[in-house]
Amino acid sequence: MFAQIQLKIKASPVWSDLVNAVFFGLLSILFGHVKINLPVLAGIIADFREIPLLISIFYLRSIWPLAIVCGLTLLTPSSVSPITVYFMHLAALLFAWIGYHYLLARIQLDWYRALTWTIICTIYYFIFIIPLLILINQWISPNEGFNFIDFYLKMTRLIKYEWIVTALVTTMYLVQLDIRRKLVDHEMTLEKQVKDRTQALASANEKLQLMNENLDDLAIQRSLRIKDQLNTLNKYAHMNSHELRAPLSNILGLVDLLKKGKDEKEQLLLLEKLGVSAENLDTIIKEMNLLLEKEMKLPADRKSV
C-alpha cells in the first residue's frame, strides 16, 4: 500500500507539490527553532527558517504550494505579527520561485547559475523580506516617529549574518542538486545507449542465426546434389561396364562373323541379330540420354556445388 502511495505521488505533480510543501514547511519550523546569537550585536537572535523555504523552490513545480509553506512557517515562535510573517514570506518566495523557474532555467553554466541564485537570495532579503517586514508592521501598528531608512539600515545590520549563511547554504545545495541531476541525465543517456546497442546486437544475432540456418539448408541441398551426382555416376558406370558393353560386343562379334561368312542364309541371320543388338544399344543410349536430361532438369540450387 505504501508503495502504491509513493507511485501515486510521483505520478501526480499536484500530490508531489503538496508533499514537498508540507515537508519543507515542517522543516522551516524545525530550523526556526535553531536560534543563534549574532556577534557584536548583544541580545539579537536569528534563525534559519529561510533555508528550507528557499530550498523548497527547487522542488515545487507550481506557485500555489507556497501558500502552504508560508502557512506552516507561522508555527515558528516569533515576535513579529503572523500576518507580517505570512505575507512577507509569500511575496519573497513568489519572487524567488519566478526567478528560479524562469531565469535560472535558461542558464546552463554552473557558476553563472550559482551567482544568479546568490543575487536572487540578496534581493529576497533586502528588497522583499526587510522592506515588507517594516511596511506591514507599520501598517498594522502605526508609529508616528517611524523613519523607514533608519529602520531599514538597522534591520540590514541585524539580518546580514543570516543572509550570508542562507545564501551560502542554498547556493551550495543548488550546485550539488544540479550535479546530481546531470548525473541522473547522464545515467539515463548511458542506459538508453546500452539498451539501443543491446537491441542492435540482438538484431544482428537474429540475422546471424538466420544466415546459419540458410547455410545449413544450403549444405543439406549441396549434400543431396553430391549424392545425386554420385548415384548418376554409378548408373553411368554400370551402363558403361555392363549394359552398354554387352550389345556393343555383340555388334562387333557379328560384324566379324559377317566378314568371314559366305553363306547367304547365315549372313541374313547374322544381320537380323546385328539389328537386334543395334536396337538394344539404341535403347541403352536412350536411357542414358534420359538420365542426362533428368540431371539437367534439377533445380538450380541443387545443381550448384
XYZ file of C-alpha atoms in Angstrom:
305
model
C 0.000 0.000 0.000
C 2.849 2.378 0.867
C 4.479 1.617 -2.494
C 1.217 2.461 -4.283
C 1.054 5.794 -2.447
C 4.638 6.563 -3.476
C 3.852 5.794 -7.125
C 0.753 7.992 -6.970
C 2.745 10.884 -5.507
C 5.491 10.576 -8.139
C 2.993 10.322 -10.988
C 0.908 13.343 -9.921
C 2.534 16.825 -9.928
C -0.202 18.094 -7.585
C 0.431 15.418 -4.964
C 4.186 15.821 -5.345
C 3.977 19.594 -4.794
C 1.665 19.110 -1.814
C 4.002 16.622 -0.129
C 7.051 18.825 -0.777
C 5.239 21.900 0.540
C 4.293 20.146 3.784
C 7.779 18.658 4.174
C 9.665 21.924 3.703
C 7.093 23.830 5.756
C 7.661 21.481 8.692
C 11.402 21.709 8.095
C 11.197 25.503 8.298
C 9.513 25.151 11.705
C 12.390 22.951 12.865
C 15.033 25.335 11.510
C 13.124 28.235 13.048
C 13.784 26.767 16.481
C 17.542 26.785 15.822
C 18.479 30.164 17.261
C 21.918 31.760 17.083
C 23.280 34.804 18.879
C 24.693 37.281 16.411
C 28.240 38.508 17.139
C 28.792 42.148 18.137
C 25.017 42.521 18.454
C 24.143 41.608 22.015
C 20.661 40.246 22.547
C 19.944 39.802 18.826
C 18.898 36.290 17.795
C 18.432 34.917 14.257
C 17.098 31.619 12.948
C 17.487 29.624 9.742
C 13.883 29.098 8.684
C 14.640 30.759 5.333
C 16.948 27.895 4.276
C 14.234 25.203 3.837
C 11.834 27.842 2.485
C 14.229 28.748 -0.326
C 15.233 25.123 -0.988
C 11.546 24.215 -1.404
C 11.529 26.377 -4.550
C 13.870 23.871 -6.245
C 11.197 21.160 -5.919
C 7.848 22.953 -6.229
C 6.596 22.955 -9.823
C 3.613 25.243 -9.103
C 3.143 28.505 -7.225
C 0.117 27.560 -5.101
C 2.049 25.278 -2.644
C 3.980 28.369 -1.493
C 0.866 29.387 0.447
C 1.079 26.105 2.400
C 4.791 26.532 3.094
C 4.261 30.075 4.354
C 1.296 28.975 6.451
C 3.283 26.238 8.192
C 6.192 28.549 8.971
C 3.822 30.612 11.139
C 4.118 27.850 13.745
C 7.654 29.065 14.451
C 7.692 31.321 17.540
C 8.269 34.937 16.523
C 7.894 38.414 17.975
C 6.598 39.654 14.610
C 2.893 39.642 13.716
C 1.754 36.395 11.962
C 0.191 38.477 9.179
C 3.522 40.190 8.597
C 5.422 36.883 8.627
C 2.989 35.243 6.215
C 2.724 37.948 3.558
C 6.376 38.992 3.571
C 7.440 35.363 3.072
C 4.757 34.746 0.448
C 5.799 37.756 -1.655
C 9.516 36.982 -1.283
C 9.055 33.291 -2.156
C 6.937 34.191 -5.194
C 9.804 36.327 -6.470
C 12.383 33.601 -5.763
C 10.187 30.924 -7.411
C 9.764 33.012 -10.572
C 13.485 33.826 -10.624
C 14.446 30.164 -10.315
C 11.957 28.660 -12.779
C 12.088 31.352 -15.467
C 15.580 32.852 -15.134
C 17.858 30.058 -13.941
C 16.130 27.571 -16.270
C 17.706 29.429 -19.214
C 21.222 29.449 -17.738
C 23.460 26.457 -18.465
C 26.795 27.362 -16.842
C 27.021 26.127 -13.231
C 28.994 29.080 -11.872
C 26.614 31.539 -13.565
C 23.614 29.751 -12.055
C 25.226 29.886 -8.601
C 25.993 33.600 -8.981
C 22.465 34.348 -10.202
C 20.928 32.448 -7.288
C 23.096 34.390 -4.826
C 21.744 37.609 -6.339
C 18.187 36.248 -6.011
C 18.842 35.488 -2.317
C 20.152 39.024 -1.819
C 17.052 40.536 -3.418
C 14.924 38.091 -1.403
C 16.238 39.540 1.854
C 16.959 43.192 1.151
C 14.226 44.036 -1.379
C 11.390 41.837 -0.095
C 11.803 40.451 3.443
C 13.140 43.554 5.214
C 11.040 46.238 3.425
C 7.845 44.174 3.682
C 8.522 43.438 7.345
C 8.849 47.160 8.035
C 5.910 48.303 5.890
C 3.401 45.649 7.009
C 4.331 46.176 10.660
C 3.883 49.920 10.230
C 0.535 49.331 8.526
C -0.679 47.060 11.339
C 0.787 49.135 14.195
C 1.363 52.722 13.007
C 4.231 54.583 14.663
C 4.281 58.380 14.393
C 8.047 58.653 14.770
C 8.653 55.992 12.146
C 11.647 56.500 9.832
C 11.846 53.874 7.085
C 15.511 54.467 6.179
C 16.785 54.255 9.755
C 14.731 51.158 10.477
C 15.814 49.547 7.194
C 19.522 50.126 7.910
C 19.113 48.735 11.411
C 17.367 45.598 10.106
C 20.063 45.196 7.460
C 22.745 45.111 10.145
C 20.717 42.628 12.173
C 19.994 40.211 9.346
C 23.216 40.282 7.335
C 24.692 37.185 9.043
C 21.526 35.202 8.469
C 21.558 36.336 4.820
C 25.183 35.224 4.331
C 24.579 31.771 5.823
C 21.299 31.267 3.948
C 22.787 32.372 0.611
C 25.841 30.111 1.020
C 23.864 27.046 2.114
C 21.151 27.334 -0.545
C 23.701 28.093 -3.295
C 25.775 25.047 -2.344
C 22.600 22.966 -2.268
C 21.649 24.233 -5.737
C 25.109 23.358 -7.102
C 25.012 19.804 -5.757
C 21.401 19.434 -6.943
C 22.440 20.454 -10.467
C 25.325 17.976 -10.339
C 23.010 15.178 -9.195
C 20.507 15.955 -11.946
C 23.264 15.950 -14.560
C 24.492 12.609 -13.246
C 20.959 11.216 -13.445
C 20.573 12.541 -17.001
C 23.963 11.073 -17.926
C 22.988 7.742 -16.375
C 19.708 7.728 -18.312
C 21.605 8.542 -21.510
C 24.014 5.676 -20.863
C 21.126 3.318 -20.122
C 19.467 4.329 -23.389
C 22.716 3.791 -25.306
C 23.183 0.384 -23.678
C 19.570 -0.511 -24.482
C 19.947 0.609 -28.107
C 23.207 -1.303 -28.520
C 21.695 -4.373 -26.876
C 18.799 -4.238 -29.320
C 21.243 -3.792 -32.206
C 23.271 -6.796 -31.024
C 20.097 -8.850 -30.630
C 19.041 -7.907 -34.164
C 22.497 -8.792 -35.506
C 22.366 -12.093 -33.618
C 18.992 -12.911 -35.166
C 20.409 -12.164 -38.617
C 23.413 -14.400 -37.922
C 21.136 -17.200 -36.744
C 19.054 -16.812 -39.905
C 22.219 -16.896 -42.019
C 23.385 -20.022 -40.182
C 20.036 -21.674 -40.834
C 20.290 -20.737 -44.514
C 23.833 -22.112 -44.619
C 22.623 -25.344 -43.020
C 19.881 -25.632 -45.635
C 22.387 -24.887 -48.383
C 24.782 -27.513 -47.016
C 21.970 -30.086 -46.948
C 20.984 -29.194 -50.510
C 24.578 -29.486 -51.694
C 24.931 -32.823 -49.931
C 21.823 -34.054 -51.722
C 23.226 -32.741 -55.000
C 26.512 -34.564 -54.460
C 24.595 -37.720 -53.559
C 22.529 -37.408 -56.748
C 25.691 -36.938 -58.785
C 27.267 -39.997 -57.198
C 24.151 -42.028 -57.985
C 24.263 -40.757 -61.568
C 27.941 -41.640 -61.874
C 27.228 -45.110 -60.508
C 24.472 -45.571 -63.083
C 26.793 -44.327 -65.841
C 29.494 -46.695 -64.687
C 27.056 -49.630 -64.556
C 25.660 -48.875 -68.019
C 29.115 -48.391 -69.448
C 30.589 -51.542 -67.929
C 27.621 -53.877 -68.383
C 24.604 -52.732 -70.348
C 26.461 -50.680 -72.967
C 29.379 -53.075 -73.422
C 27.186 -56.169 -73.989
C 25.316 -55.046 -77.163
C 28.454 -53.311 -78.430
C 30.437 -56.539 -78.063
C 27.641 -58.445 -79.831
C 27.709 -55.978 -82.713
C 31.480 -56.225 -83.049
C 31.315 -60.029 -82.975
C 28.508 -60.183 -85.547
C 30.356 -57.779 -87.838
C 33.418 -60.008 -87.637
C 31.308 -63.078 -88.497
C 29.758 -61.245 -91.427
C 33.185 -60.557 -92.793
C 34.120 -64.230 -92.605
C 30.806 -65.838 -93.558
C 29.901 -66.671 -97.186
C 26.549 -68.408 -96.817
C 23.695 -66.065 -97.721
C 21.239 -67.517 -95.191
C 23.838 -67.353 -92.481
C 24.565 -63.720 -93.339
C 20.852 -62.859 -93.215
C 20.617 -64.449 -89.773
C 23.673 -62.531 -88.650
C 22.204 -59.277 -89.995
C 18.981 -59.937 -88.087
C 20.922 -60.499 -84.893
C 23.008 -57.425 -85.672
C 19.802 -55.368 -85.909
C 18.600 -56.695 -82.546
C 21.930 -55.813 -80.923
C 21.819 -52.361 -82.535
C 18.290 -51.830 -81.170
C 19.463 -52.890 -77.694
C 22.367 -50.464 -77.967
C 19.993 -47.719 -79.072
C 17.698 -48.426 -76.103
C 20.586 -48.202 -73.659
C 21.795 -44.949 -75.236
C 18.268 -43.507 -74.942
C 18.160 -44.484 -71.261
C 21.473 -42.730 -70.735
C 20.128 -39.656 -72.543
C 17.040 -39.684 -70.324
C 19.280 -39.871 -67.285
C 21.254 -36.876 -68.569
C 18.061 -34.922 -69.258
C 16.820 -35.670 -65.742
C 20.118 -34.409 -64.347
C 19.837 -31.201 -66.383
C 16.308 -30.535 -65.082
C 17.343 -30.483 -61.389
C 16.698 -27.152 -59.541
C 19.464 -24.587 -59.771
C 20.151 -24.634 -56.012
C 20.548 -28.419 -56.159
C 22.863 -28.276 -59.190
C 25.256 -25.635 -57.807
C 28.087 -27.034 -55.717
